[in-house]
Coordinates of C-alpha atoms and ligand atoms in Angstrom, one line a residue:
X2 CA -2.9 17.6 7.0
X3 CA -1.7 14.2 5.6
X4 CA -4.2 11.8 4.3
X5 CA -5.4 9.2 6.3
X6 CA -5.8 6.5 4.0
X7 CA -6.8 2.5 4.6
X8 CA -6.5 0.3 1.7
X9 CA -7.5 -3.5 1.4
X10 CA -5.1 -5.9 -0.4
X11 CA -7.4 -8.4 -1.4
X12 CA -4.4 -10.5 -2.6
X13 CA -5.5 -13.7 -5.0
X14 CA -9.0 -14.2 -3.4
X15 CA -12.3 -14.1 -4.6
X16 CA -14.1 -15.2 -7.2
X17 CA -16.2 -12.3 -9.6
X18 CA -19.0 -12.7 -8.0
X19 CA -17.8 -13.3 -4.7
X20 CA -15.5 -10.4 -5.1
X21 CA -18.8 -8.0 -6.3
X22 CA -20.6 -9.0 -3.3
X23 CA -17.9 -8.0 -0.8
X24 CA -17.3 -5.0 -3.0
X25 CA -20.9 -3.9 -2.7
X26 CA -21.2 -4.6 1.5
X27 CA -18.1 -2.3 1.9
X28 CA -20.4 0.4 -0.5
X29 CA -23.2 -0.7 1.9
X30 CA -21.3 -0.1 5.2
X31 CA -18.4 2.7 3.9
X32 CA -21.2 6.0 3.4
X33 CA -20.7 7.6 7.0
X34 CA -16.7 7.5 6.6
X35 CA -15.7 10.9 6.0
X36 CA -12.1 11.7 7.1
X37 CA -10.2 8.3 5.9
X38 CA -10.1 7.5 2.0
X39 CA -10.7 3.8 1.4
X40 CA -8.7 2.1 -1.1
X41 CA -9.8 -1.6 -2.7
X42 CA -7.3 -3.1 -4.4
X43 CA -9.1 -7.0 -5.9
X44 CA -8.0 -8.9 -7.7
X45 CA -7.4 -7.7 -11.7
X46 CA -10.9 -9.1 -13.2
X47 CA -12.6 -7.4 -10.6
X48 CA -11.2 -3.6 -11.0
X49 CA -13.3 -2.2 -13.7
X50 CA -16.8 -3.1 -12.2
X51 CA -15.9 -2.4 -8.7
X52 CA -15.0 0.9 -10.0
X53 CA -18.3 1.1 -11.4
X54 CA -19.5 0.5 -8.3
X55 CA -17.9 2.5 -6.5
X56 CA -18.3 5.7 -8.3
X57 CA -19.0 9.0 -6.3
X58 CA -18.1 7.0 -3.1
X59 CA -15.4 7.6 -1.0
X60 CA -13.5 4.5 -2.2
X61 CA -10.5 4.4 -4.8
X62 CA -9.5 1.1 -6.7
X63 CA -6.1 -0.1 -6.9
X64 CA -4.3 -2.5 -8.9
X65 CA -1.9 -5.2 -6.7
X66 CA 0.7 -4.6 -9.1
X67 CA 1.7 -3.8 -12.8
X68 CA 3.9 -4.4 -15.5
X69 CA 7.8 -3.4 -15.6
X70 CA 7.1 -2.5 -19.4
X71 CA 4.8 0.0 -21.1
X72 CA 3.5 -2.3 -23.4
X73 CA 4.3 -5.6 -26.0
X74 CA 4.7 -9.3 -25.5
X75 CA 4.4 -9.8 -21.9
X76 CA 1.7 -12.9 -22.0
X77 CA -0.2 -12.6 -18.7
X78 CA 0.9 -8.8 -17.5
X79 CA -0.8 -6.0 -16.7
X80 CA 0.3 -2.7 -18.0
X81 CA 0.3 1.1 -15.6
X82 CA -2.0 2.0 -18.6
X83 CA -4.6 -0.7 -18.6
X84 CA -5.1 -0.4 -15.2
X85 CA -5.5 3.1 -15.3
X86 CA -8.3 2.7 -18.5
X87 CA -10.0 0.1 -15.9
X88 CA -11.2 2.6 -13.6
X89 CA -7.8 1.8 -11.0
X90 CA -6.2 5.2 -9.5
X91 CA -3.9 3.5 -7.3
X92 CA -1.3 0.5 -7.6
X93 CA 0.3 -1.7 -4.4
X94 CA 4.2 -1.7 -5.8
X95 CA 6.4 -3.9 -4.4
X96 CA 4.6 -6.0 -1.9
X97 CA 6.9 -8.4 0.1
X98 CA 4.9 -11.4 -1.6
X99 CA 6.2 -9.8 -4.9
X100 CA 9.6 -9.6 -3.9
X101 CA 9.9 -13.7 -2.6
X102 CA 7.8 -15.2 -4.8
X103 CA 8.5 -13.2 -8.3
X104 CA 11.8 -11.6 -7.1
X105 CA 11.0 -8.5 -7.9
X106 CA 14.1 -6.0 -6.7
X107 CA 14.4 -2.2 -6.1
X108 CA 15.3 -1.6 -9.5
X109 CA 12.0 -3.6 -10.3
X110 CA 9.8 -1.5 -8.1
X111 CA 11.7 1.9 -9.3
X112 CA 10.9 0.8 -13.0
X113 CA 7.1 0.4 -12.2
X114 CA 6.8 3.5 -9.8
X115 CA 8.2 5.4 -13.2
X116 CA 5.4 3.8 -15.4
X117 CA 2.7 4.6 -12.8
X118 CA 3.5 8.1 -12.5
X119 CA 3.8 8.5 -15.9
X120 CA -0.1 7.2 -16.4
X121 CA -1.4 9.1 -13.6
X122 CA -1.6 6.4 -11.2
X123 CA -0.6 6.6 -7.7
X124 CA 1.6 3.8 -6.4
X125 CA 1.5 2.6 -2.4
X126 CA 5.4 1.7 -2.3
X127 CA 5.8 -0.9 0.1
X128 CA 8.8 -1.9 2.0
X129 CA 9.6 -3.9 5.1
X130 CA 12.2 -6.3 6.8
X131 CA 12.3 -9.8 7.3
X132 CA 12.5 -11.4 10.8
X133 CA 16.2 -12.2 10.7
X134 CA 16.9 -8.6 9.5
X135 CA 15.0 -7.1 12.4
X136 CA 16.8 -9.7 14.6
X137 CA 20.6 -9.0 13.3
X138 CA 18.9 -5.0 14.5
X139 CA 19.5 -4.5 10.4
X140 CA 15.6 -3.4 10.4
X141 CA 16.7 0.3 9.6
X142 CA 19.3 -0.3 7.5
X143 CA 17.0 -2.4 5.0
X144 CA 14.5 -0.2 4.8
X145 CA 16.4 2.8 4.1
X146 CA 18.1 1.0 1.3
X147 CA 15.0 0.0 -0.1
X148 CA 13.7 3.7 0.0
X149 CA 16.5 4.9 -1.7
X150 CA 16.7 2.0 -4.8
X151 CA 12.9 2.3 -5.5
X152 CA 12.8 5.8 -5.4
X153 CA 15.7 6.6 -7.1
X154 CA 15.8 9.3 -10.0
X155 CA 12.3 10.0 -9.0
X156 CA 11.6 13.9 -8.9
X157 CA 10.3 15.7 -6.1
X158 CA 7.6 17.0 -8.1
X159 CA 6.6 13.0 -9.4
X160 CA 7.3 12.3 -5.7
X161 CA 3.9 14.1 -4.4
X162 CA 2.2 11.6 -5.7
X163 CA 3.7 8.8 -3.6
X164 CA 1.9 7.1 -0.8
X165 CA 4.3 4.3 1.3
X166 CA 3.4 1.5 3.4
X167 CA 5.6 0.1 5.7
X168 CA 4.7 -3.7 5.9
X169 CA 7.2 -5.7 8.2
X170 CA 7.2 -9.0 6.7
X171 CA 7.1 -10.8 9.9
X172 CA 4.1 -9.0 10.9
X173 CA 2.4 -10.4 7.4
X174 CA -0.7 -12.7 7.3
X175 CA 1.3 -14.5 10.9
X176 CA -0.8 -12.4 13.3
X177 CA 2.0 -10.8 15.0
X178 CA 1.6 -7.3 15.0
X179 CA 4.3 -4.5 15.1
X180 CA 4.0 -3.1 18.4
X181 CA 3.0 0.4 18.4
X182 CA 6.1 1.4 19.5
X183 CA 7.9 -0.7 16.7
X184 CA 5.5 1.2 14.0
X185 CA 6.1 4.6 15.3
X186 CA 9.9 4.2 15.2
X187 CA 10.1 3.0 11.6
X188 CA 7.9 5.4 10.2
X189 CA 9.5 7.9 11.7
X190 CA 12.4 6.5 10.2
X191 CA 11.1 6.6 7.0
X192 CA 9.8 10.4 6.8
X193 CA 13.2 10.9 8.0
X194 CA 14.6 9.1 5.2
X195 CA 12.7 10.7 3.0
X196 CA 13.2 14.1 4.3
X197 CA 16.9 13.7 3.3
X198 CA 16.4 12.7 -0.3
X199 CA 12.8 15.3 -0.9
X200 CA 13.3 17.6 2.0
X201 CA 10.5 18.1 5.0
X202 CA 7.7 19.6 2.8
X203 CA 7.4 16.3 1.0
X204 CA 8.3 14.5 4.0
X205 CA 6.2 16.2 6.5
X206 CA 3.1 15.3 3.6
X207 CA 4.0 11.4 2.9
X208 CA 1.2 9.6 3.6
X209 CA 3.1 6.6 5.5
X210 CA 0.8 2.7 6.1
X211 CA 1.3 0.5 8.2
X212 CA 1.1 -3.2 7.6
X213 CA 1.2 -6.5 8.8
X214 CA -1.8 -8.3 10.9
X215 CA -3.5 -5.3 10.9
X216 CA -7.1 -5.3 12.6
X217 CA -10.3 -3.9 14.3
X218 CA -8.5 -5.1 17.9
X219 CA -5.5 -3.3 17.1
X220 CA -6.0 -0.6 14.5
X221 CA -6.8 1.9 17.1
X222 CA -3.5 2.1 19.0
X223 CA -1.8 1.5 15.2
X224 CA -3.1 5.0 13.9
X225 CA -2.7 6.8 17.2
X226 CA 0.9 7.4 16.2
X227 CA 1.3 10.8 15.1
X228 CA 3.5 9.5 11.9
X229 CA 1.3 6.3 10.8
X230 CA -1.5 7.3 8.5
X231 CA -3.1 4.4 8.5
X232 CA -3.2 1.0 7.1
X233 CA -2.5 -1.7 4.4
X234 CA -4.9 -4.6 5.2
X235 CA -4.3 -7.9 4.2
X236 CA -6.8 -11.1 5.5
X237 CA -8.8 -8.3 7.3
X238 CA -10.0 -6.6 4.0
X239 CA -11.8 -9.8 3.1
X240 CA -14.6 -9.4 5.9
X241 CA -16.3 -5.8 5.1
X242 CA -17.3 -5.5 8.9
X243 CA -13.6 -5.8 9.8
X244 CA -12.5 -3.5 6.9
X245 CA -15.2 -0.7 8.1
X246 CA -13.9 -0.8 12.0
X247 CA -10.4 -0.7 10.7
X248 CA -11.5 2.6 8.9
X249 CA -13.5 3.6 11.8
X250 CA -10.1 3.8 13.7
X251 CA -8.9 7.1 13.4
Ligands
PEP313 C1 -0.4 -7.4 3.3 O1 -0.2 -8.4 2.7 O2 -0.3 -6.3 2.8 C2 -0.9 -7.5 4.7 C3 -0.8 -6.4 5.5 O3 -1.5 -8.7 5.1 P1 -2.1 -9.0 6.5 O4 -3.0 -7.8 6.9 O5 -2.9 -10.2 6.3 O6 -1.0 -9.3 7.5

């Protein structure tokens, strides 16, 4: 059984104490949720109290991204290790946002994925076309190019501890949705994909998210695909109620 996971990008919202008291109404609303693991990934001032907070609950903290360096002089970075001594067990690698604005590559990504495994943190790989990719029908051809550059020299044993999301980036923070159809197809890509580099134990266990305008309206038919896992939320994560009936979805 893979896990069925939902994790909230909170992105660069919030202040701290607007961030603590959407952190402790997801607490509040999160205790009957038994066969999804919530993930919060806030903003970096916020991860070590919400993981105060959220110790003994079913909800993990994650970092939105990390350094490409173990340690030195970065000014303004966040290393795998910090984030792992602030209470994060999980870190959003490659986000589409991270890629266009900070142009992060695959090389990037694989650097980071490296550093996070090495400090016992689990990183949500994310990958994803842009609209004129999936319009010149390249959609499958990106993506598997992107799995295979971030994940290369990565070992099947370090590889267990992967988690991808599959964020389309037309489907980002627009409201357009990948059809259900459109989701199924790509992540079915993707295990495949993967089950020619790691080979269908570690493909058949890959715990693959979807992303991209993700909500309560349309989680339901999102998850019913018997290869999508469940979800990265963006603008959704930001109103608990929303986040909750997301996780409710399964
Ligand atoms: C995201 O940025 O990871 C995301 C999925 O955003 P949204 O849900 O707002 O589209």
């Amino acid at each position: 059984m893979r896990k069925h996971i939902v994790a909230g990008n909170w992105k660069m919202n919030k202040t701290f104490s607007e961030g603590i008291d959407l952190i402790n109404k997801i607490i509040n609303k999160s205790e009957p949720l038994q066969n999804v693991q919530l993930i919060i990934a806030p903003p970096f001032i916020l991860t070590s109290e919400a993981a105060r907070l959220a110790m003994n609950k079913n909800i993990d903290l994650a970092g939105q991204n990390c350094a490409n360096h173990d340690e030195g002089a970065y000014t303004g970075e966040i290393s795998a290790r910090m984030l792992k001594s602030s209470g994060a067990t999980y870190v959003i690698l490659g986000h589409s946002e991270r890629r266009a604005y900070y142009h992060e590559t695959d090389e990037i990504i694989n650097t980071k994925i490296k550093l996070c495994l090495e400090n016992s943190l689990t990183p949500i790989v994310c990958c994803g076309e842009v609209l004129e990719e999936r319009e010149a029908n390249k959609h499958f051809e990106v993506v598997a190019k992107q799995i295979k550059g971030m994940f290369q020299d990565i070992s099947s044993e370090a590889f267990k501890n992967i988690v991808i999301a599959y964020e389309p980036v037309w489907a980002i923070g627009t409201g357009k949705t990948a059809s259900p159809e459109q989701a199924q197809e790509m992540h079915l890509f993707i295990r495949e994909t993967i089950k020619n580099i790691y080979g269908s134990d570690l493909s058949n266990n890959v715990s693959i998210l979807y992303g991209g305008s993700c909500k309560p309206s349309n989680a339901k038919e999102l998850f019913a695909n018997p290869d999508v896992d469940g979800g990265l939320i963006g603008g959704a994560s930001l109103n608990a109620d929303d986040f909750i009936a997301i996780a409710n979805s399964f």
